[in-house]
Amino acid sequence: MDIADKELVAEFVVESQEGLANVEAQMLSIEAQGANVDTDLVNSVFRTMHSIKGAAGFLGLDRIGTLAHGLEEILNNLRNREMIPTTELISTILRASDFMKGLIDEVEKSNEADVAPFVAELQRFRPGVVAVPEEPVVPISTGATDGRKVQSMGSPVVSPTAPDASVPTRVSVPEEGDPSAALSSAAINVPLSDTVREFLIECDENLDQMDRDLMQLEQDPNANQLVRNIFRTMHTIKGGAGFLGLAELEHLAHVAEDLLGKVRSGERTFNRTICNALLATSDKCREGLAMVESTGNTSALSPDVVIEMLWQADQAGIETVATPSSDTVEAPSAPVKGAAPETRASAPVASHKPGALAAQPTKPVAAAETPGATSASTTNSGDRSNVPAGESTIRVDVELLDKLMTRVGELVLARNQILQYTSKQKDSNFASTAQRLNLITTELQESVMKTRMQPIGNVWSKFPRVVRDLSAQLGKQVRIEMEGKETELDKTIIESIKDPLTHLVRNSVDHGVEAPEVRLAAGKLAEGCLTLRAYHEGGQVNIEISDDGAGLNFERIRKKAVERGLVTPEAAARMSEREASNLILLPGFSTAEKVTPVSGRGVGMDVVKTNIERIGGTLDLQSRMGEGTTVKIKIPLTLAIIPALVVTCGGDRYAIPQVSLLELVRLEGEHARKRIENIHGAPVYRLRGQLLPLVYLREVLNSTSTNGESPAAGHATAPSGALNLDFVVAKGKHLAWKTRLRNYLKGDESLTFDEAVSFRSCALGKWLYSEGMRDYGHFAAVQRLEKLHSEMHNAVGSVIQLREKGDVAKAETGLQAVDELSGEVVKLLNELEHSVVGTKATNIVVLRAEDRQFGLVVDSINDTEEIVVKPLSKQLKGIAAYAGATIMGDGKVALILDVMGAAQKAHVVAEHRDRAITDTEKASNDDTKNRQTMLLLAVGDRQIAMPISLVARLEEIPRENIEKSAHHEVVQYRGHIMPLVRLADVLGIPSNDDPTQPLQIVVYSEGEHSLGFVVDRVADITDAEITVTRESVCEELLASAVIQQRVTDLLNLPKIIRRVAPKLFDLRKGDHHLAV
Amino acid sequence: MSETKQYCTFLLDGQYFGVEVRQVQEVIRYQEMTRVPLASSVVSGLINLRGRIVTAIDLRRRLGLPDRQTGKLPMNVVVRTGDDAVSLLVDEIGDVIEVPVDRFEPPPETLRGAARTLVEGTYKLDERLMLVLNTYAAVEVNNQEPLSKSA
């Protein structure tokens, strides 16, 4: 087991133990719930088992995998309510999980354990199950004798970071040997202890390249350059193994080299059998290398099976050998100038050079990936003896880079602090030095970030093999295409997307692409195509995984979602295809008809989504029936230093990552009161016509419950939320006190005189003499309030005295006085609230969480800043509202808000997804659901709109019918006198009225009264969506909007009517529906 | 002379506590803290320790002792547990003392509450008892359930 694997195993052990630790409690609650089982809980256990199964399969821990698989199946039945958790079943599960714990504790020996009895026992419980799947769900392997290596080869076998001191001590290396002779140019002038390590790393990288070359060779069997590359790889391994005394490895490589030599010279034609044999060789070699690393030799390697495969391939090659093409013959002597065209898309061909090699697995130096470096090494690939190794690139310990990054992070902080001082300093020298420091720090930061960048191709490189093996296993034909391999991402991100991407690729092959006959029947090529695309966009990296397969079956998804109880049938029916496709991202969703070992358990997608979101990315699914599915992932470039918006709330600063920031809205005082509305206590703001749910950060953070209880529950009665929260509290306390007084008079409660007159110690008094005076002392109302409040207490005091004397009647009258005073107090509080709120602005930070937006109301918005993300200690890990912490310019710590977490806490992100914003096109159109049928009128050169609902009739009236009545133009209309209002005059714009034509009148009626608006022309009636673009400047107009590509003014009819005919209508009623 | 161990001592609500010296990274005066809303009440806040963000845990609350009088500033005993450095807020810092290991005794059975898991045992010193704090247990804070003991 190599070091990389050991780390993985260690991680696996820790994670599994954590998971299993919870399982017991979870299973017990499941048992308690009986038939009424909580599926979420089962899901959780199921996921634990699924993770263990997956990881165990990956690490070759077959027995653990088998056991986990058995448990998973049972849990799946439980989850689907196909069986009831009986005590017997639960105890069996618990015993099995205990046994698993034991296996994991001694993970090295786990494969010797016998799990069959447990699996059999578990199977017994399953409804209608006869066959016991003895085989653990081992990841696909084709031709390889060792399934586990197929999987782990994707990751570098040897991490250059891992100090490998132990190896040289166990392997005897001739002191005098010239390593370069055996190991090509790998280790010139490198101490011998590094020789073995170099050999291991180089071989590993070469083997990766060999896999890729074989994939390409399969496409184009005549690409001789590739054959030569593979030949050289085997040759190098043979040489190196011979040099290090690894006889088994040497022998294997020798046989493979022989075969390759024949292919190279055209004696054999490259075919699938040869390809399989060579892939198996590659796997076996890796196994050998891993052995070298852990034991120092390969004596336990049994390459016979693979060698046999090579022999057979050789024999098969003779039979199928075709006439050697001319270029195959001359190939060996041909100048190796430039790679064969097939290799253009792949990583550097000259992977023997340590320089180019460094570009492969954990290489941190981006320079090696630049096109220049690539082409240089490609050109030289034919002749490796004369290239000085490691001139342009060096290997650097990743740990060192991480440290460097941390230091730079600290430097950035120190720089920020210095910059804060700079503004206070007058010394211009200091200022310019600080400026330079600023610049250099920024550049340094960028450079260091670059060193951590890796092309995404590093992750992708293992996919061709994955796709090949998987499609072979499934009897499908799938081609993989990659675009934008060179797109770079931070190392940590690369690492965390590896698994989700693999999952998606496997999903696409398994579920997406159809079987060849199905494809042909559908008029497609038999061979499916899987396309991976990566590109930078707006500071983020987009990764797309698309297949041209069957696409999602929306009907089936809807049906399944309803069956699983994930959505209601009505909601499902209403869902758009986009929304329906996102259903498969929900936990426990799978439409796969049959569960395959590859995928289709319904766990995958939600886990993928969670993993992507964990690193601040988003995942979107688009699919068209019959045309294929595209999964689009957006992820940030780096996680270490991010731009963030700094806000203040409750006196504390918080940083909000800018990726989730959409815009900032500031509402000034009065405006805020009007514009923030309530739906059942949930505050909303109309942002360009779209209702934006508001979340008060203060409330999110104030809530003491951490288990997701509604933090706003207590404030449902406080309509404008935290803005006037303290007033609400103050009023409430005051009223509560009054109740107490009443109870006292009734004799229900005791109250002493001292208590009653101490106006400083009652609840309102306490508030008044602390926060009240402190925060609002400058308001006149507060001064008056203080006076009134003490007066009231005195009145209360006298009431109590009267009452104690037994003078109930007088006490009652006294109480009335108290009541009046109290009324005054409440009025003053209201007034105060009004004036305070009137001067206070409301700051709304519009954020995106998942596919919805919400407004986070904060006290103030400070600035944007580059912050260094630091993880929270484990004591704070469980709090979803925070993503980490950072140190601000002044050296103080600020928490980084996790927008997703905060949104979940505030219940913004819920199950039903009725307002997707990812589709910007749709958003810009549908944002403003202010649909109304509008009458469009032309007045002068302006377009005016009024709701058709307010129009009684449209009339044409001959000009000679106009009469005058007390300075007003009137006409006789249906037996009444109807005043005319010329809109052009009202709005103060010149009219384009054609005097030869009859008057165009828009009649507004209410009761028997009518009013005629004279317009130039009735332009149109339209069912327009009104996008209010700006608030109006004059009071006759409500707002401006764009209707039919023209700027259109919306008439404020009530205002106009009030002005021109104040007595005509009772407008109170009109106001209500006149508003647009 | 029997084997000895060194302890960094401090006072907490009049009780004498000790933490093994090699677990202590440093002792610092009161630092300004950033409070962490939603966190367990045991967590006092975050402090900036030369560019590192360290969580401060109020040992009084952790042990279920009454809160410190307002106005009295606690001291930070920064301990290393695993990879994390965590600051324990204590009332007063005492000396570093060397005690013979044979003076150690496990905690009495009657010890109840949070102290039961947090106190490893006691050293019977000549003039008083010193409670040995299990730092690993002390920094275990569960955010899922706000500790009711401290309320």
mmCIF file of C-alpha atoms in Angstrom, chain A residues 417-571:
data_model
loop_
_atom_site.group_PDB
_atom_site.id
_atom_site.type_symbol
_atom_site.label_atom_id
_atom_site.label_comp_id
_atom_site.label_asym_id
_atom_site.label_seq_id
_atom_site.Cartn_x
_atom_site.Cartn_y
_atom_site.Cartn_z
ATOM 1 C CA GLN A 417 -3.287 46.981 8.581
ATOM 2 C CA ILE A 418 -0.463 49.137 7.279
ATOM 3 C CA LEU A 419 -2.779 50.639 4.698
ATOM 4 C CA GLN A 420 -5.174 51.627 7.418
ATOM 5 C CA TYR A 421 -2.434 53.525 9.166
ATOM 6 C CA THR A 422 -1.340 55.137 5.940
ATOM 7 C CA SER A 423 -4.477 57.181 5.762
ATOM 8 C CA LYS A 424 -3.690 58.660 9.155
ATOM 9 C CA GLN A 425 -0.047 59.418 8.370
ATOM 10 C CA LYS A 426 1.105 62.618 6.789
ATOM 11 C CA ASP A 427 4.572 61.414 5.850
ATOM 12 C CA SER A 428 4.542 61.053 2.090
ATOM 13 C CA ASN A 429 7.533 58.735 2.188
ATOM 14 C CA PHE A 430 5.631 56.385 4.366
ATOM 15 C CA ALA A 431 2.654 56.600 2.090
ATOM 16 C CA SER A 432 4.608 55.749 -1.012
ATOM 17 C CA THR A 433 6.398 52.903 0.723
ATOM 18 C CA ALA A 434 3.088 51.557 1.869
ATOM 19 C CA GLN A 435 1.820 51.849 -1.660
ATOM 20 C CA ARG A 436 4.740 49.828 -2.922
ATOM 21 C CA LEU A 437 4.198 47.273 -0.233
ATOM 22 C CA ASN A 438 0.595 47.094 -1.317
ATOM 23 C CA LEU A 439 1.550 46.492 -4.911
ATOM 24 C CA ILE A 440 4.213 43.924 -4.180
ATOM 25 C CA THR A 441 1.967 42.061 -1.805
ATOM 26 C CA THR A 442 -0.752 41.860 -4.400
ATOM 27 C CA GLU A 443 1.675 40.600 -7.001
ATOM 28 C CA LEU A 444 3.182 38.122 -4.597
ATOM 29 C CA GLN A 445 -0.253 36.907 -3.687
ATOM 30 C CA GLU A 446 -1.113 36.386 -7.319
ATOM 31 C CA SER A 447 2.110 34.544 -8.027
ATOM 32 C CA VAL A 448 1.746 32.260 -5.072
ATOM 33 C CA MET A 449 -1.804 31.574 -6.062
ATOM 34 C CA LYS A 450 -0.557 30.640 -9.483
ATOM 35 C CA THR A 451 1.842 28.088 -8.091
ATOM 36 C CA ARG A 452 -1.108 26.334 -6.599
ATOM 37 C CA MET A 453 -2.965 26.309 -9.852
ATOM 38 C CA GLN A 454 -3.314 23.074 -11.719
ATOM 39 C CA PRO A 455 -4.911 22.367 -15.038
ATOM 40 C CA ILE A 456 -8.160 20.544 -14.747
ATOM 41 C CA GLY A 457 -6.751 18.087 -17.271
ATOM 42 C CA ASN A 458 -5.003 16.453 -14.340
ATOM 43 C CA VAL A 459 -8.318 15.253 -13.064
ATOM 44 C CA TRP A 460 -9.729 14.543 -16.441
ATOM 45 C CA SER A 461 -6.845 12.428 -17.568
ATOM 46 C CA LYS A 462 -8.225 9.372 -15.855
ATOM 47 C CA PHE A 463 -11.646 9.710 -17.425
ATOM 48 C CA PRO A 464 -10.885 8.179 -20.819
ATOM 49 C CA ARG A 465 -10.001 4.986 -19.050
ATOM 50 C CA VAL A 466 -13.029 5.207 -16.784
ATOM 51 C CA VAL A 467 -15.287 5.732 -19.767
ATOM 52 C CA ARG A 468 -13.655 2.978 -21.738
ATOM 53 C CA ASP A 469 -13.866 0.388 -19.014
ATOM 54 C CA LEU A 470 -17.341 1.344 -18.013
ATOM 55 C CA SER A 471 -18.776 1.409 -21.494
ATOM 56 C CA ALA A 472 -17.150 -1.937 -22.235
ATOM 57 C CA GLN A 473 -18.723 -3.324 -19.123
ATOM 58 C CA LEU A 474 -22.127 -1.990 -20.068
ATOM 59 C CA GLY A 475 -21.866 -2.937 -23.702
ATOM 60 C CA LYS A 476 -22.027 0.653 -24.834
ATOM 61 C CA GLN A 477 -19.876 2.673 -27.156
ATOM 62 C CA VAL A 478 -18.837 5.974 -25.751
ATOM 63 C CA ARG A 479 -16.287 8.436 -26.986
ATOM 64 C CA ILE A 480 -14.967 11.114 -24.664
ATOM 65 C CA GLU A 481 -14.045 14.595 -25.798
ATOM 66 C CA MET A 482 -12.386 17.255 -23.746
ATOM 67 C CA GLU A 483 -12.170 20.952 -24.222
ATOM 68 C CA GLY A 484 -10.264 23.370 -22.049
ATOM 69 C CA LYS A 485 -8.022 20.858 -20.319
ATOM 70 C CA GLU A 486 -5.573 23.649 -19.590
ATOM 71 C CA THR A 487 -8.124 25.570 -17.509
ATOM 72 C CA GLU A 488 -6.510 26.098 -14.157
ATOM 73 C CA LEU A 489 -7.907 25.743 -10.696
ATOM 74 C CA ASP A 490 -6.558 25.864 -7.200
ATOM 75 C CA LYS A 491 -5.114 22.564 -6.069
ATOM 76 C CA THR A 492 -7.494 22.182 -3.171
ATOM 77 C CA ILE A 493 -10.436 22.707 -5.462
ATOM 78 C CA ILE A 494 -9.086 20.289 -8.007
ATOM 79 C CA GLU A 495 -8.920 17.750 -5.271
ATOM 80 C CA SER A 496 -12.412 18.293 -4.056
ATOM 81 C CA ILE A 497 -14.015 18.111 -7.491
ATOM 82 C CA LYS A 498 -12.268 14.901 -8.442
ATOM 83 C CA ASP A 499 -14.862 12.600 -6.945
ATOM 84 C CA PRO A 500 -17.951 14.553 -7.943
ATOM 85 C CA LEU A 501 -16.688 14.739 -11.518
ATOM 86 C CA THR A 502 -15.929 11.053 -11.632
ATOM 87 C CA HIS A 503 -19.392 10.368 -10.379
ATOM 88 C CA LEU A 504 -20.934 12.549 -13.045
ATOM 89 C CA VAL A 505 -18.901 10.947 -15.790
ATOM 90 C CA ARG A 506 -19.908 7.491 -14.664
ATOM 91 C CA ASN A 507 -23.486 8.590 -14.390
ATOM 92 C CA SER A 508 -23.441 9.906 -17.923
ATOM 93 C CA VAL A 509 -22.082 6.677 -19.295
ATOM 94 C CA ASP A 510 -24.332 4.499 -17.191
ATOM 95 C CA HIS A 511 -27.603 6.413 -17.427
ATOM 96 C CA GLY A 512 -27.104 9.008 -20.082
ATOM 97 C CA VAL A 513 -25.775 7.273 -23.144
ATOM 98 C CA GLU A 514 -28.058 4.581 -24.523
ATOM 99 C CA ALA A 515 -27.090 1.151 -25.743
ATOM 100 C CA PRO A 516 -25.890 1.154 -29.370
ATOM 101 C CA GLU A 517 -29.022 -0.501 -30.742
ATOM 102 C CA VAL A 518 -31.238 2.016 -28.971
ATOM 103 C CA ARG A 519 -29.156 4.825 -30.356
ATOM 104 C CA LEU A 520 -29.299 3.483 -33.868
ATOM 105 C CA ALA A 521 -33.036 3.083 -33.574
ATOM 106 C CA ALA A 522 -33.270 6.716 -32.506
ATOM 107 C CA GLY A 523 -31.320 7.760 -35.562
ATOM 108 C CA LYS A 524 -28.141 8.545 -33.706
ATOM 109 C CA LEU A 525 -24.643 7.224 -34.188
ATOM 110 C CA ALA A 526 -24.062 3.996 -32.334
ATOM 111 C CA GLU A 527 -21.221 5.652 -30.522
ATOM 112 C CA GLY A 528 -22.273 8.102 -27.855
ATOM 113 C CA CYS A 529 -20.250 11.141 -27.055
ATOM 114 C CA LEU A 530 -19.383 12.489 -23.670
ATOM 115 C CA THR A 531 -18.020 16.011 -23.715
ATOM 116 C CA LEU A 532 -16.128 17.649 -20.909
ATOM 117 C CA ARG A 533 -15.689 21.348 -21.195
ATOM 118 C CA ALA A 534 -13.964 23.766 -18.869
ATOM 119 C CA TYR A 535 -13.545 27.499 -19.179
ATOM 120 C CA HIS A 536 -13.093 30.596 -17.114
ATOM 121 C CA GLU A 537 -15.909 33.021 -16.804
ATOM 122 C CA GLY A 538 -16.229 35.956 -14.472
ATOM 123 C CA GLY A 539 -13.694 34.823 -11.921
ATOM 124 C CA GLN A 540 -15.191 31.395 -11.800
ATOM 125 C CA VAL A 541 -14.543 28.171 -13.561
ATOM 126 C CA ASN A 542 -17.320 26.514 -15.476
ATOM 127 C CA ILE A 543 -17.208 22.817 -16.040
ATOM 128 C CA GLU A 544 -19.725 21.127 -18.251
ATOM 129 C CA ILE A 545 -20.285 17.448 -18.597
ATOM 130 C CA SER A 546 -22.633 16.710 -21.439
ATOM 131 C CA ASP A 547 -23.692 13.560 -23.146
ATOM 132 C CA ASP A 548 -25.743 13.090 -26.269
ATOM 133 C CA GLY A 549 -27.761 10.355 -24.667
ATOM 134 C CA ALA A 550 -31.417 9.883 -23.986
ATOM 135 C CA GLY A 551 -31.782 12.861 -21.734
ATOM 136 C CA LEU A 552 -33.917 12.868 -18.671
ATOM 137 C CA ASN A 553 -37.341 11.407 -18.769
ATOM 138 C CA PHE A 554 -39.269 14.212 -17.144
ATOM 139 C CA GLU A 555 -42.461 12.267 -16.843
ATOM 140 C CA ARG A 556 -40.698 9.517 -15.016
ATOM 141 C CA ILE A 557 -38.912 11.968 -12.789
ATOM 142 C CA ARG A 558 -42.142 13.693 -11.872
ATOM 143 C CA LYS A 559 -43.807 10.383 -11.205
ATOM 144 C CA LYS A 560 -40.931 9.148 -9.136
ATOM 145 C CA ALA A 561 -40.699 12.346 -7.171
ATOM 146 C CA VAL A 562 -44.365 12.117 -6.329
ATOM 147 C CA GLU A 563 -44.033 8.431 -5.442
ATOM 148 C CA ARG A 564 -41.166 9.173 -3.154
ATOM 149 C CA GLY A 565 -43.139 11.936 -1.582
ATOM 150 C CA LEU A 566 -40.583 14.543 -2.536
ATOM 151 C CA VAL A 567 -43.162 16.828 -4.122
ATOM 152 C CA THR A 568 -46.912 16.975 -4.284
ATOM 153 C CA PRO A 569 -48.575 15.841 -7.525
ATOM 154 C CA GLU A 570 -49.800 19.397 -8.156
ATOM 155 C CA ALA A 571 -46.358 20.865 -7.697
#
